[in-house]
Amino acid sequence: MSRERIIQFGTGRLLRGFVDCFVDSLNRRGLYDGKIVVVQSTGGHTWKDINDQHGKYHLVLRGIENGQPVEECRAVESISRALEINGQFDEFLQLAENPDMQVIVSNTTEVGIQYDAADRATDAPPSSFPAKLCRLLYRRYECGLPGFLIFPCELIDSNAQVLKGIVCRYAEEWGYGQDFLNWLEQENKFCNTLVDRICTGFPKEEEARWQEKIGEKDKLLNVAEPFHLWAIEGDYEALLPFCTAGCNVVWTTDITPYKKRKVRILNGGHTSMVLGASLLGLENVLECMRHEQVHALFRHCIWEEIVPALGGGTEEESFARAVEDRFSNPYLCHHLSDIAVNSVSKFKVRILPTILEYREQFGALPDGLCFSLAALLAYYRLKEPKDKPEYIRTLKEKALREILSDQAVWGRDLSFLMEKVSPYYERMLAGRTEEAYQMILKDKGGIL
């Protein structure tokens, strides 16, 4: 029986459609002997479903490869069990006492790797993910055991170094001592990573068909595209032979070019498109790619703004063409409501840097990406977004200029975007989103 070797923060579909199936591949090929313990710290019942199904679930890979449709269903059995940290904090800390544990993986979204001044060493558990990790690592240190390989999968720049910095900050504030800080530095490897796979989760509209096909009820059924890439700084192929198992994992000294391309083009393309499309009543990415106006504006943002700001090289152009094909995958149903979660933080990471770099390089503001900001603000005003309460209050209650100049929201004053954003924002608030699309597409010379 495989031993528990990996601790995973996050029960979501991305990790279950990505890391967990890679580990399953290692185990099935006899290249590794390890199970994953999944830790859930958010609301929901996924952890219960995992335990009820003894860690087993099915992953469906659907898409186009070499011009041919692909649909593959595989059982994934790399998870041993799940813990709900709010009710099982002692069991969570006990994971650190297991000498077989080697690896920590996380995906707590863009807002997960953040410092919370309210967290204390006596909290059971503390609120933030870095504080929870600090408690776990300190217990490991107290046991006199070796450290971990730590692979954060959150889509922020230098994700591992940011996480490590916050963990060290808590250690200093909580008085854990210099010996622990030395152990953190010497015994643990925090590796920056970049993950790339579109995972759309449980296809509820196809539940009956898939239950019949796999012959059992699976509450954790996951769906993803065949394409995947995991770029990791470092080289731990000897411990985790992903490449040998046929996984598209790149061990590298610098993930920066991989991350920048992916975050700006793929994730930026998503974020630039989905909120305006939602205001038009569209529900998934495929509908967006088949909608004349939404698709036209998406292509403008990608080809006339994002790719040029990245330098317009052949690798950027090739990746952009692949992204357009991936978004047009007829076998995936990627709901806009899922992509829209935490859109303020996503905008700051995925789009704002492109706006600033475009202005610096070309001496002008990118109209399409400014339109996407107007759509974000209107969506938060008119809909019920899922985001930090303080962001929602600001965007719902304040006037546009106040919103744009609020550095607590954006990290800088964005009032210089007022003239570009205002005309689209006003029309969207008035229920004239289609007119806003017509306006920008006309300004750009019609349907592109």
mmCIF file of C-alpha atoms in Angstrom, residues 289 291-305 324 367-368 437-448:
data_model
loop_
_atom_site.group_PDB
_atom_site.id
_atom_site.type_symbol
_atom_site.label_atom_id
_atom_site.label_comp_id
_atom_site.label_asym_id
_atom_site.label_seq_id
_atom_site.Cartn_x
_atom_site.Cartn_y
_atom_site.Cartn_z
ATOM 1 C CA MET A 289 -15.948 32.447 -29.085
ATOM 2 C CA HIS A 291 -20.463 35.471 -30.451
ATOM 3 C CA GLU A 292 -19.404 37.867 -33.201
ATOM 4 C CA GLN A 293 -18.858 40.982 -31.077
ATOM 5 C CA VAL A 294 -17.336 39.275 -28.031
ATOM 6 C CA HIS A 295 -14.972 37.208 -30.161
ATOM 7 C CA ALA A 296 -13.971 40.253 -32.204
ATOM 8 C CA LEU A 297 -13.073 42.256 -29.114
ATOM 9 C CA PHE A 298 -11.251 39.270 -27.608
ATOM 10 C CA ARG A 299 -9.115 38.972 -30.771
ATOM 11 C CA HIS A 300 -8.386 42.692 -30.676
ATOM 12 C CA CYS A 301 -7.250 42.506 -27.041
ATOM 13 C CA ILE A 302 -5.010 39.524 -27.763
ATOM 14 C CA TRP A 303 -3.502 40.496 -31.099
ATOM 15 C CA GLU A 304 -3.465 44.293 -30.938
ATOM 16 C CA GLU A 305 -2.748 44.898 -27.264
ATOM 17 C CA GLU A 324 -7.625 30.850 -29.342
ATOM 18 C CA ASP A 367 -8.824 50.538 -25.611
ATOM 19 C CA GLY A 368 -9.873 46.895 -25.410
ATOM 20 C CA TYR A 437 -19.496 46.786 -27.699
ATOM 21 C CA GLN A 438 -20.702 48.495 -30.870
ATOM 22 C CA MET A 439 -19.008 51.681 -29.760
ATOM 23 C CA ILE A 440 -15.558 50.175 -29.228
ATOM 24 C CA LEU A 441 -15.719 47.971 -32.314
ATOM 25 C CA LYS A 442 -16.713 50.964 -34.423
ATOM 26 C CA ASP A 443 -13.787 52.919 -32.977
ATOM 27 C CA LYS A 444 -11.528 50.024 -33.956
ATOM 28 C CA GLY A 445 -12.815 49.968 -37.519
ATOM 29 C CA GLY A 446 -15.781 47.660 -37.150
ATOM 30 C CA ILE A 447 -15.859 43.914 -36.617
ATOM 31 C CA LEU A 448 -12.260 42.767 -36.600
#
